mmCIF file of N, CA, C and O in Angstrom:
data_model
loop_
_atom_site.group_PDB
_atom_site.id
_atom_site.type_symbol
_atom_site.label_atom_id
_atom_site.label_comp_id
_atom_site.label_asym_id
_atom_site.label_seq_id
_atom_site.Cartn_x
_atom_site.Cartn_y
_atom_site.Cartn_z
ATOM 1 N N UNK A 158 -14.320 5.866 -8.248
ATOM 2 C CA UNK A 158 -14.518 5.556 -6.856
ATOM 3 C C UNK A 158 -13.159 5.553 -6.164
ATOM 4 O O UNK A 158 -12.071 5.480 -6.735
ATOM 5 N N UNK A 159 -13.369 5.641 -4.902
ATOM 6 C CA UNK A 159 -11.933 5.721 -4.195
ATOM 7 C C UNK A 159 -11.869 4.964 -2.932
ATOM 8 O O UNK A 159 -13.011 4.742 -2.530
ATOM 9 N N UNK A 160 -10.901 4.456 -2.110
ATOM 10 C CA UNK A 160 -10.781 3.770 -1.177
ATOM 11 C C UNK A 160 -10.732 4.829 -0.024
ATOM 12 O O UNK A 160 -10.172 5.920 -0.131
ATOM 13 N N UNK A 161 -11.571 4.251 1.409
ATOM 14 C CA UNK A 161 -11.444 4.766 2.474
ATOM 15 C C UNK A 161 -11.434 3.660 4.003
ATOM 16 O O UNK A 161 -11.891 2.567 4.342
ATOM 17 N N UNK A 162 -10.845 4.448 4.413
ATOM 18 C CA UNK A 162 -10.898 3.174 5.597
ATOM 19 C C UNK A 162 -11.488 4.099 6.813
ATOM 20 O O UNK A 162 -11.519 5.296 7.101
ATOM 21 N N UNK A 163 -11.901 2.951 7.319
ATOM 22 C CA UNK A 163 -12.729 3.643 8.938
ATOM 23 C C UNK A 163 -12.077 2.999 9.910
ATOM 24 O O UNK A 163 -11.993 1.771 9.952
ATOM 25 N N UNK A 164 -11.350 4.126 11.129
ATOM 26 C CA UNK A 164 -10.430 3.538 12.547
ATOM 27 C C UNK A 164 -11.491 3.636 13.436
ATOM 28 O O UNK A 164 -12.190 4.648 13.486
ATOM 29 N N UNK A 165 -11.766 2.126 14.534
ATOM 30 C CA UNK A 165 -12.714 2.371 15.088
ATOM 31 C C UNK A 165 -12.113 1.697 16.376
ATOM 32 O O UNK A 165 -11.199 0.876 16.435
ATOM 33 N N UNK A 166 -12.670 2.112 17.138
ATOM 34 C CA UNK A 166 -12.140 0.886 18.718
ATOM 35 C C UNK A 166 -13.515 0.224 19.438
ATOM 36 O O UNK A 166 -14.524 0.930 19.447
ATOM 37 N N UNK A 167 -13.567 -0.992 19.982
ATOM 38 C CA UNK A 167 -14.765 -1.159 20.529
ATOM 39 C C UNK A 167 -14.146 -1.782 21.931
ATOM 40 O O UNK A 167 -12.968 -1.723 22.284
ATOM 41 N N UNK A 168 -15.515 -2.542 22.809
ATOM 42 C CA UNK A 168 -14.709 -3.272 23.866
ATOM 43 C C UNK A 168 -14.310 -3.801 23.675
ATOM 44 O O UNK A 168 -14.113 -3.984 22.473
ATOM 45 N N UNK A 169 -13.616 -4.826 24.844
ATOM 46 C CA UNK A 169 -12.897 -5.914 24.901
ATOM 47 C C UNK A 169 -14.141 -6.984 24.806
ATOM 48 O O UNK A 169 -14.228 -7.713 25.795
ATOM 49 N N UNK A 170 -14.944 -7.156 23.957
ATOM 50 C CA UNK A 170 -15.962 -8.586 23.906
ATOM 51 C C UNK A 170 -15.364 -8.963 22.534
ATOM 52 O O UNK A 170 -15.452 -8.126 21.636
ATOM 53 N N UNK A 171 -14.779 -10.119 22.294
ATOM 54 C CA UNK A 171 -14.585 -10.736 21.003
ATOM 55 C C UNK A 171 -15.542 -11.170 20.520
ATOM 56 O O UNK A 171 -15.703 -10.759 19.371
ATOM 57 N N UNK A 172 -16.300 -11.846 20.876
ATOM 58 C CA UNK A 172 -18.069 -12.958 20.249
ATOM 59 C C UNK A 172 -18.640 -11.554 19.671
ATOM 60 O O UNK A 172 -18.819 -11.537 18.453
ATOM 61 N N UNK A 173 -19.014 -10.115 20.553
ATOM 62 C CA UNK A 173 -19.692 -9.747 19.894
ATOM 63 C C UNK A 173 -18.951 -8.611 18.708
ATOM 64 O O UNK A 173 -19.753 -8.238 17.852
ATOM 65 N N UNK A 174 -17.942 -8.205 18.618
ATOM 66 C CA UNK A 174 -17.258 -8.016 17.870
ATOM 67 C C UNK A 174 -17.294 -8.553 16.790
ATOM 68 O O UNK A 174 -17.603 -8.028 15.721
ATOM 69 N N UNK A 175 -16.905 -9.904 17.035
ATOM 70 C CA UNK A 175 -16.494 -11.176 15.891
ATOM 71 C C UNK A 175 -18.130 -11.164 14.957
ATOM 72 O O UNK A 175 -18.015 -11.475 13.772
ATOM 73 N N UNK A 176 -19.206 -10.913 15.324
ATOM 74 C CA UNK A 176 -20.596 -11.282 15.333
ATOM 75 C C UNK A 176 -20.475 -9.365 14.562
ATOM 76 O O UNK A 176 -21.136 -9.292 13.527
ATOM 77 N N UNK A 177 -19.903 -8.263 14.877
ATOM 78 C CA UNK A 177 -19.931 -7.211 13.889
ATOM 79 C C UNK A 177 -19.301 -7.216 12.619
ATOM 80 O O UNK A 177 -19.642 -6.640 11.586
ATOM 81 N N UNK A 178 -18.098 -8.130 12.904
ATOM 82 C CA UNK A 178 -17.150 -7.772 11.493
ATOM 83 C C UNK A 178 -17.865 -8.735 10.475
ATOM 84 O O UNK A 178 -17.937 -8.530 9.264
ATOM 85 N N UNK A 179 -18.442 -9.937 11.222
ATOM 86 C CA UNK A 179 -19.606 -10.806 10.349
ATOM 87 C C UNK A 179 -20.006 -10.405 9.325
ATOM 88 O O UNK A 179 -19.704 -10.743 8.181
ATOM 89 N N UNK A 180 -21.290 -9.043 9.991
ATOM 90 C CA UNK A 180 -22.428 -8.425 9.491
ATOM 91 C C UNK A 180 -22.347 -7.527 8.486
ATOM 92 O O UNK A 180 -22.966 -7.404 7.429
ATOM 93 N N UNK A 181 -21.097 -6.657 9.225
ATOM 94 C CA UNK A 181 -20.229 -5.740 7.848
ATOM 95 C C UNK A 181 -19.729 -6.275 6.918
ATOM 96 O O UNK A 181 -19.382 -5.553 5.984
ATOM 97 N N UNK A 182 -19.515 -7.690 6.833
ATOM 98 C CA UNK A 182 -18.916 -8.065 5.326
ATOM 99 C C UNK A 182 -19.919 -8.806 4.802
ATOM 100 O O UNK A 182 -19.957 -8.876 3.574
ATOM 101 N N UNK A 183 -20.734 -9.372 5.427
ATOM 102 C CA UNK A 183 -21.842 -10.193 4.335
ATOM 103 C C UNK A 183 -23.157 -9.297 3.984
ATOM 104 O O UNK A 183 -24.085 -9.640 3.251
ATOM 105 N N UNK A 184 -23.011 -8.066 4.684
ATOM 106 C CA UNK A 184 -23.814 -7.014 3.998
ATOM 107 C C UNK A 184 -23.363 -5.767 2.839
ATOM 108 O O UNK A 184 -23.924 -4.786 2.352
ATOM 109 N N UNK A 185 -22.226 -6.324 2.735
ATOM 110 C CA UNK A 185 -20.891 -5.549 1.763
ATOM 111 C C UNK A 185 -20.709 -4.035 2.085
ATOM 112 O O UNK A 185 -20.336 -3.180 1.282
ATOM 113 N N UNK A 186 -21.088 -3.819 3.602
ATOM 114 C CA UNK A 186 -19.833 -2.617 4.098
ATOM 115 C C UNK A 186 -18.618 -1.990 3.787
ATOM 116 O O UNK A 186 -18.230 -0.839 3.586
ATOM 117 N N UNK A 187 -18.090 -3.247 3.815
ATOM 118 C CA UNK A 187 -16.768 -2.910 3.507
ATOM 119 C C UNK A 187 -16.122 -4.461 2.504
ATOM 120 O O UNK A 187 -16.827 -5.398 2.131
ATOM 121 N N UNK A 188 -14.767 -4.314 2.297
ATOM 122 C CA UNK A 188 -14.453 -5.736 1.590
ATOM 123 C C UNK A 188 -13.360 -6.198 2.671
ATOM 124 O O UNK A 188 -12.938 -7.335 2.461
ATOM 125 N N UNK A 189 -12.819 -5.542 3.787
ATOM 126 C CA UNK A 189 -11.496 -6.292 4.300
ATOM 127 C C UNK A 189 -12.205 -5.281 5.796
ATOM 128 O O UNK A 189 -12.850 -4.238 5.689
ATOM 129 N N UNK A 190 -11.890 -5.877 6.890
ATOM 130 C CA UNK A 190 -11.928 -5.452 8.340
ATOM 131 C C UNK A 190 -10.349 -5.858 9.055
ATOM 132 O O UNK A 190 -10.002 -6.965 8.643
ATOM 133 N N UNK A 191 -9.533 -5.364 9.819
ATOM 134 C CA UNK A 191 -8.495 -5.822 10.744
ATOM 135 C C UNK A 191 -8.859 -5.711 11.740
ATOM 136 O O UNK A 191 -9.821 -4.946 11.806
ATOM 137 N N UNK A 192 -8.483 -6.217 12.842
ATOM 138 C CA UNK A 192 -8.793 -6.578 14.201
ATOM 139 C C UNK A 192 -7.759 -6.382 14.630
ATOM 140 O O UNK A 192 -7.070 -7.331 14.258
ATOM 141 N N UNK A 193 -7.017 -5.542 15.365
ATOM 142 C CA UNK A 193 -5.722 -5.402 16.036
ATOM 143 C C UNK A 193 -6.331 -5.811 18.167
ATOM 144 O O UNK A 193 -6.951 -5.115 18.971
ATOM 145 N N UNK A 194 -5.911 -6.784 18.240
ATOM 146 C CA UNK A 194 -6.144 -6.667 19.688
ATOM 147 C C UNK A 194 -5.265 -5.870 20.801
ATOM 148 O O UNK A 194 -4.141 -5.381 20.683
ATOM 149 N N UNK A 195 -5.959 -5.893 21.689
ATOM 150 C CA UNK A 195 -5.566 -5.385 23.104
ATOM 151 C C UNK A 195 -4.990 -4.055 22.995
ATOM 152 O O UNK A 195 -3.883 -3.714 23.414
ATOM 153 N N UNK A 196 -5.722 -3.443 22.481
ATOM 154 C CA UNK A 196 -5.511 -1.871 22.243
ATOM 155 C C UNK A 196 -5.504 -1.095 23.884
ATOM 156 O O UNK A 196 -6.587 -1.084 24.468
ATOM 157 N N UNK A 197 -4.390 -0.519 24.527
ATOM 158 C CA UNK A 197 -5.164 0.072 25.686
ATOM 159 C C UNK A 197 -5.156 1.416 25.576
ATOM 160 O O UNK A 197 -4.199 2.128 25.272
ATOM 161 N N UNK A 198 -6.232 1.726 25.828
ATOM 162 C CA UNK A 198 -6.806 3.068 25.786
ATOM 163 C C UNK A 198 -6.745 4.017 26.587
ATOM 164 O O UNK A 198 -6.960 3.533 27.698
ATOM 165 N N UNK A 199 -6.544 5.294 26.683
ATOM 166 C CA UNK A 199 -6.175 6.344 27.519
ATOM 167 C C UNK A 199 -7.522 7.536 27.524
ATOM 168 O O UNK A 199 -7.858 7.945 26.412
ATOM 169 N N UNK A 200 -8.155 7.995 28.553
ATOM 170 C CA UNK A 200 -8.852 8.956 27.647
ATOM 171 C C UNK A 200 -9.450 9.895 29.035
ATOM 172 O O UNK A 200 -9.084 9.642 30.183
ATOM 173 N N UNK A 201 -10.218 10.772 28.762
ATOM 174 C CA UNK A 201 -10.798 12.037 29.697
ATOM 175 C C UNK A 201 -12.517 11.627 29.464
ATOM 176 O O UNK A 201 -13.076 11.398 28.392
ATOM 177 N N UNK A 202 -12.923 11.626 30.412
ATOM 178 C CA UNK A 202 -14.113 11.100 30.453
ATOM 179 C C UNK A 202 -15.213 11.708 31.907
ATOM 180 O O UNK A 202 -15.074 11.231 33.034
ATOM 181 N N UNK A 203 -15.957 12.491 31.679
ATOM 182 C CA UNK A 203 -16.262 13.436 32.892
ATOM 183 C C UNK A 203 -15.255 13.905 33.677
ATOM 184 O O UNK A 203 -15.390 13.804 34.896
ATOM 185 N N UNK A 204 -14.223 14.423 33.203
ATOM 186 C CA UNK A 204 -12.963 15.141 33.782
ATOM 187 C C UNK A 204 -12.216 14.195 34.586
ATOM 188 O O UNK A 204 -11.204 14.504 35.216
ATOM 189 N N UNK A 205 -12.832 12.807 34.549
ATOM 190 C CA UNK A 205 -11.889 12.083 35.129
ATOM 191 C C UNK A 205 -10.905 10.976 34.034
ATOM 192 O O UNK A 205 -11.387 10.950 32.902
ATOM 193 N N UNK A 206 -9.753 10.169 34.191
ATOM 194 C CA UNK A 206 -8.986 9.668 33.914
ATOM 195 C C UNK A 206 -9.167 8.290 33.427
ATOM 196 O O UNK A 206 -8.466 7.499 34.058
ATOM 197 N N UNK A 207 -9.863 7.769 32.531
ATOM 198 C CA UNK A 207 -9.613 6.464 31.992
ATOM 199 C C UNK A 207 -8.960 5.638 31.589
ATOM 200 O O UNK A 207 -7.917 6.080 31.107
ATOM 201 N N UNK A 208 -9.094 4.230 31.528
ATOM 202 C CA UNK A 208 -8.209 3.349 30.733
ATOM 203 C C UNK A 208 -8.943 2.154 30.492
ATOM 204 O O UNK A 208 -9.652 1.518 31.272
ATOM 205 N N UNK A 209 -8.681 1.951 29.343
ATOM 206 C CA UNK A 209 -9.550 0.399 29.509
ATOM 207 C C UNK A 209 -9.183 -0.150 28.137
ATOM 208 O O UNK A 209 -8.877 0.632 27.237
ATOM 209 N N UNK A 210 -9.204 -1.460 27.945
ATOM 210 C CA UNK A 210 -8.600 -2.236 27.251
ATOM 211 C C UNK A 210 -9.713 -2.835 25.725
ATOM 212 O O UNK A 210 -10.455 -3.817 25.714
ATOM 213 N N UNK A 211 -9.456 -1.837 24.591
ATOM 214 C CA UNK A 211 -10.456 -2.210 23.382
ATOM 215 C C UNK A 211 -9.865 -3.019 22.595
ATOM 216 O O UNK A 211 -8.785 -3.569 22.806
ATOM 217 N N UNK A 212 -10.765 -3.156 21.363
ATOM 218 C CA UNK A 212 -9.876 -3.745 19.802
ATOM 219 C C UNK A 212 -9.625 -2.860 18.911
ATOM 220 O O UNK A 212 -10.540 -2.040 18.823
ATOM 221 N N UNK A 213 -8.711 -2.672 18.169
ATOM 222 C CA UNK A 213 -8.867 -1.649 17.012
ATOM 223 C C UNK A 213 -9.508 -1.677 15.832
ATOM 224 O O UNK A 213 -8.826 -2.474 15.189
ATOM 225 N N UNK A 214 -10.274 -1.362 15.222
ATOM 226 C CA UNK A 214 -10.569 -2.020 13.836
ATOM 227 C C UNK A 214 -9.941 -1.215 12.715
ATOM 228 O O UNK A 214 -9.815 0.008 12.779
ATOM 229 N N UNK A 215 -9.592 -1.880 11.787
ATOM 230 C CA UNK A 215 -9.390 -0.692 10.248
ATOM 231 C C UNK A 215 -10.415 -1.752 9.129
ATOM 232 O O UNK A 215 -10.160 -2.907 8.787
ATOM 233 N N UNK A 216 -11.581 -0.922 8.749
ATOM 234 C CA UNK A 216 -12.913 -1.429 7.986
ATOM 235 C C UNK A 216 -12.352 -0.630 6.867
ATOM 236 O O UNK A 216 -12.285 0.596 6.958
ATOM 237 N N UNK A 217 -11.870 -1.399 5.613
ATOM 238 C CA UNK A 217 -11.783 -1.027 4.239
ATOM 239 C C UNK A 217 -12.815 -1.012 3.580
ATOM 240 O O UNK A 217 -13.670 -1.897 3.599
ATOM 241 N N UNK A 218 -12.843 0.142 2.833
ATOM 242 C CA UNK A 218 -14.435 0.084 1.973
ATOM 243 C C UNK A 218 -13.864 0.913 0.940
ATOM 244 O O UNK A 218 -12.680 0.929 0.602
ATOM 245 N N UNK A 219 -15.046 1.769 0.354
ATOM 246 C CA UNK A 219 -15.011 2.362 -0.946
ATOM 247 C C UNK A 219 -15.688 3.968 0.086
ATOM 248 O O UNK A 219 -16.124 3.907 1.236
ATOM 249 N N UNK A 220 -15.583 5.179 -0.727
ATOM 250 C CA UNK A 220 -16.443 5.849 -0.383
ATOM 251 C C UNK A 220 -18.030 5.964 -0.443
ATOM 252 O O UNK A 220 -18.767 6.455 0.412
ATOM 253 N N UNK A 221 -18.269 5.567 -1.287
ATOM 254 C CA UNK A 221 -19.982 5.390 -1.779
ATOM 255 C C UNK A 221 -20.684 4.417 -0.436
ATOM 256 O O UNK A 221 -21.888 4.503 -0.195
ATOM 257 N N UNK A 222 -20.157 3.894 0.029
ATOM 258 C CA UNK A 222 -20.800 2.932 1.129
ATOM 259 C C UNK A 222 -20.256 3.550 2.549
ATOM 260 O O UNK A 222 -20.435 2.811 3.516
ATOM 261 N N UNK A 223 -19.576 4.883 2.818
ATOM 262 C CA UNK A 223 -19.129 5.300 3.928
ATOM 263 C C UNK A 223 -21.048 6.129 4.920
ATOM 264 O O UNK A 223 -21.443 6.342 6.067
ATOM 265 N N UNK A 224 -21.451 6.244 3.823
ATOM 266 C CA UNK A 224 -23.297 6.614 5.042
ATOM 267 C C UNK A 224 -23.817 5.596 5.796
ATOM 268 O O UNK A 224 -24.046 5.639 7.005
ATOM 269 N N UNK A 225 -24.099 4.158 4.620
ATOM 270 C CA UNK A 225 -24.235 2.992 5.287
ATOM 271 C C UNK A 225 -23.582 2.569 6.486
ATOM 272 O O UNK A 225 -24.135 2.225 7.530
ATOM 273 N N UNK A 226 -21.779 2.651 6.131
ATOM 274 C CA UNK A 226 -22.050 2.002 6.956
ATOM 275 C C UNK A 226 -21.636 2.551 8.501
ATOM 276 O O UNK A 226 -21.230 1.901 9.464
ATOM 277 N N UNK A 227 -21.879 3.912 8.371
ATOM 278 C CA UNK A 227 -22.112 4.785 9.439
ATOM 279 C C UNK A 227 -23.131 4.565 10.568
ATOM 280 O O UNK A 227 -23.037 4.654 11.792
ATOM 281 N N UNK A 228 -24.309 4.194 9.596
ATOM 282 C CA UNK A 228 -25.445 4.171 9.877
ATOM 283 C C UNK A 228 -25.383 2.851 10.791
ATOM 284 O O UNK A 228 -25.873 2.717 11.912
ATOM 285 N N UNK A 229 -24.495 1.692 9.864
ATOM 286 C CA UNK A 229 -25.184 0.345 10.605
ATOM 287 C C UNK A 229 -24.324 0.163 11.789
ATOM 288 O O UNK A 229 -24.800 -0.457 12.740
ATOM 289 N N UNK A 230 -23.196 0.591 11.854
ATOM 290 C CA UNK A 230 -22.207 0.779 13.429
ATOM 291 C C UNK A 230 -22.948 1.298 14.110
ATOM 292 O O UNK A 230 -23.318 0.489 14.960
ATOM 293 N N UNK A 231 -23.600 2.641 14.288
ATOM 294 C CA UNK A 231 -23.659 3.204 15.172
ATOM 295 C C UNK A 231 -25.403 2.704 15.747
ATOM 296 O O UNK A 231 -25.907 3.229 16.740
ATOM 297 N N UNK A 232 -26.068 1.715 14.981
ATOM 298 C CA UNK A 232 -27.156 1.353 15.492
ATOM 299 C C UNK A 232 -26.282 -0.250 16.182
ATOM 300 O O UNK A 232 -27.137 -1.109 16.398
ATOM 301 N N UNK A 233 -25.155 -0.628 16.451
ATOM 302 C CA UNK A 233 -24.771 -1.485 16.627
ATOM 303 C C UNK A 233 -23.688 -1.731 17.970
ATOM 304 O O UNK A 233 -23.683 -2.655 18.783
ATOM 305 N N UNK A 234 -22.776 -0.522 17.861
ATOM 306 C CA UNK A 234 -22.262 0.185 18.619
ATOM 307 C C UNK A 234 -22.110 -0.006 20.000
ATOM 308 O O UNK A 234 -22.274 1.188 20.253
ATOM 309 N N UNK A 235 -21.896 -0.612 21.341
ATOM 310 C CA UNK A 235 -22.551 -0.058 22.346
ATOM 311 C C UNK A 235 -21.852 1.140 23.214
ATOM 312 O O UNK A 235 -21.767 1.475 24.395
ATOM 313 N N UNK A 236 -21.505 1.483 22.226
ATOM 314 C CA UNK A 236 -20.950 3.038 22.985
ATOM 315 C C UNK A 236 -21.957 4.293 22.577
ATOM 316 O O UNK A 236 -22.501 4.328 21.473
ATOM 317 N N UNK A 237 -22.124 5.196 23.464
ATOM 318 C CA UNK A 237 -22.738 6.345 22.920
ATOM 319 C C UNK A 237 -22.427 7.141 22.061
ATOM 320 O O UNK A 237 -23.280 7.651 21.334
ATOM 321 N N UNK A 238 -20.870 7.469 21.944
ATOM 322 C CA UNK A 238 -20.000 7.849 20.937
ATOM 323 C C UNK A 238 -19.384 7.089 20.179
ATOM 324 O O UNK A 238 -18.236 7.532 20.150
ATOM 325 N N UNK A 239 -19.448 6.248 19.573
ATOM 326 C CA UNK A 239 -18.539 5.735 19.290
ATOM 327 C C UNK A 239 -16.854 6.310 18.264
ATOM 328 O O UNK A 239 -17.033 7.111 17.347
ATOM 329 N N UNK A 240 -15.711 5.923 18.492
ATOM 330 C CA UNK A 240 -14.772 6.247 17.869
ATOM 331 C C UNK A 240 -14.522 5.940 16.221
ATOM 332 O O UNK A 240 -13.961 4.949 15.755
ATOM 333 N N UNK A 241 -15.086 7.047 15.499
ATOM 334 C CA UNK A 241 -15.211 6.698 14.098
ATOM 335 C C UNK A 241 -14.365 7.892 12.731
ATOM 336 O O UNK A 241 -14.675 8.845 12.015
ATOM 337 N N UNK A 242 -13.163 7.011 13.044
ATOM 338 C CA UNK A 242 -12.336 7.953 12.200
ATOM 339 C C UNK A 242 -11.914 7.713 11.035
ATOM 340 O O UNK A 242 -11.199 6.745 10.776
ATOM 341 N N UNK A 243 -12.404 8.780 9.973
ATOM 342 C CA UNK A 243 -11.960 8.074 8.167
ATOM 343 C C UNK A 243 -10.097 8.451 7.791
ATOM 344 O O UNK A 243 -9.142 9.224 7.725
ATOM 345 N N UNK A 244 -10.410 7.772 7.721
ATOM 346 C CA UNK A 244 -8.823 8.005 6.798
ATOM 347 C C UNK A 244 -8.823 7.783 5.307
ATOM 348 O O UNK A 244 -9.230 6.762 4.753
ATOM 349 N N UNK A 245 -8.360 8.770 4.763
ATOM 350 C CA UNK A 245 -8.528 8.985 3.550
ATOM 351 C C UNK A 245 -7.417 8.708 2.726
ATOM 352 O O UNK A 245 -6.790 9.750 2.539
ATOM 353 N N UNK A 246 -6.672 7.278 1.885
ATOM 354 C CA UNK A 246 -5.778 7.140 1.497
ATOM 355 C C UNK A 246 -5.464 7.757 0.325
ATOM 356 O O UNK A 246 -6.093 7.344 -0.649
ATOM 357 N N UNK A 247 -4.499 8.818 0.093
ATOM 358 C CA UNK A 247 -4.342 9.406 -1.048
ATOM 359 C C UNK A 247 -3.756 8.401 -2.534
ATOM 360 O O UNK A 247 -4.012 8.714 -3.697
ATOM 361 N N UNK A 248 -2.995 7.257 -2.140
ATOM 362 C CA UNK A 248 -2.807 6.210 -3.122
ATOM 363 C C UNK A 248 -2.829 5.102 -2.696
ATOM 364 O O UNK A 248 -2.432 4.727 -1.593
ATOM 365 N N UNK A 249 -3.362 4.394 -3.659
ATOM 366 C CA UNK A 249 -3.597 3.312 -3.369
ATOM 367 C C UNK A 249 -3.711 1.926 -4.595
ATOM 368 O O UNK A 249 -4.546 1.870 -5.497
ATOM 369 N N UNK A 250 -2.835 1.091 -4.364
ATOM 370 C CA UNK A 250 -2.151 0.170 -5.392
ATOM 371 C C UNK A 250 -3.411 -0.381 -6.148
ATOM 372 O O UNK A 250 -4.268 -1.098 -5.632
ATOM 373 N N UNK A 251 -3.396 0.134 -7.671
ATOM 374 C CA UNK A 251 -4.600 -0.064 -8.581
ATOM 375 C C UNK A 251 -5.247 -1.805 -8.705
ATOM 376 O O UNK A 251 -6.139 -2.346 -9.359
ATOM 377 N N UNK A 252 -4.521 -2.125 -7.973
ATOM 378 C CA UNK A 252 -5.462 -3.594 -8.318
ATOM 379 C C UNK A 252 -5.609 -4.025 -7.432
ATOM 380 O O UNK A 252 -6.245 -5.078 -7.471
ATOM 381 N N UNK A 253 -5.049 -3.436 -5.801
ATOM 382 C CA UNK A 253 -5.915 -3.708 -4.519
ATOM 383 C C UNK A 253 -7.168 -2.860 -5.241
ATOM 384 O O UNK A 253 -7.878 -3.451 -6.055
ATOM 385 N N UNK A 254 -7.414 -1.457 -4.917
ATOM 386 C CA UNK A 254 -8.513 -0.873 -5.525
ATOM 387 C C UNK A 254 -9.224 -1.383 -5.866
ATOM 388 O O UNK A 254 -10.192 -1.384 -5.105
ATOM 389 N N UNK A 255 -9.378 -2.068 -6.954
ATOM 390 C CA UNK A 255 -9.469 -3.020 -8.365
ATOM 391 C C UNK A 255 -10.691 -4.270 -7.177
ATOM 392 O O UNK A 255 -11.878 -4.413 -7.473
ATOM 393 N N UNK A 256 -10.269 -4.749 -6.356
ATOM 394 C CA UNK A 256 -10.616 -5.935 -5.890
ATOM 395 C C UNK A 256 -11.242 -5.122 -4.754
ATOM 396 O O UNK A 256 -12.102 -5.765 -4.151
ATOM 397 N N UNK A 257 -11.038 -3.872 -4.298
ATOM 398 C CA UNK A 257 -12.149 -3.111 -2.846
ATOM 399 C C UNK A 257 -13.357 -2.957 -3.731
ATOM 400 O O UNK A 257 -14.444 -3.296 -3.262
ATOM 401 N N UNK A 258 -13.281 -2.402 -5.172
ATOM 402 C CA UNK A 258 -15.036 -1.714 -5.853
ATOM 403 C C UNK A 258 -15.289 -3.312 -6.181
ATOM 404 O O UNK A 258 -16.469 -3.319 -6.533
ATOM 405 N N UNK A 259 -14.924 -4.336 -6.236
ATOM 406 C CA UNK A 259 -15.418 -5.315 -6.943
ATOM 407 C C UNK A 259 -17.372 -5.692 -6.140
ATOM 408 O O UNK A 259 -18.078 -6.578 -6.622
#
């Protein structure tokens, strides 16, 4: 098995955020979530110019659980797209590992 992490951004709501990273770990999504706040965001959005102020997440998991928990974000989500990017760590210190498949 191998480690993967998922980069995600959501709004600025902490409760319901706080109430996702919950759900993802006591349903074993993932084993570790980060929360980086006050991310501000830049972006193109019907050809016009955005900005608006998200959280970042980095959701550590395993690969074998990357469908799940595809599945349970995006029924969770309230974005239509949401921002869901894997990063694929090529190494990774054998006894963190060790404690992500546990």
């Amino acid at each position: 098995m191998s480690a993967a992490i998922l980069m995600m951004t959501y709004p600025n709501d902490g409760r319901k955020l706080q109430r996702l990273i919950i759900a993802i770990l006591k349903q074993w999504l993932a084993k570790c979530v980060n929360r980086i706040n006050y991310v501000k965001s830049y972006y193109l959005r019907e050809g016009k110019l955005k900005r608006d102020e998200e959280k970042l997440l980095l959701i550590k998991t395993t690969q074998d659980k990357k469908e799940k928990l595809i599945a349970f974000i995006k029924k969770q989500h309230p974005y239509d797209t949401p921002e869901l990017i894997w990063l694929q760590p090529e190494e990774v210190d054998e006894k963190y590992l060790k404690w992500l498949e546990a």
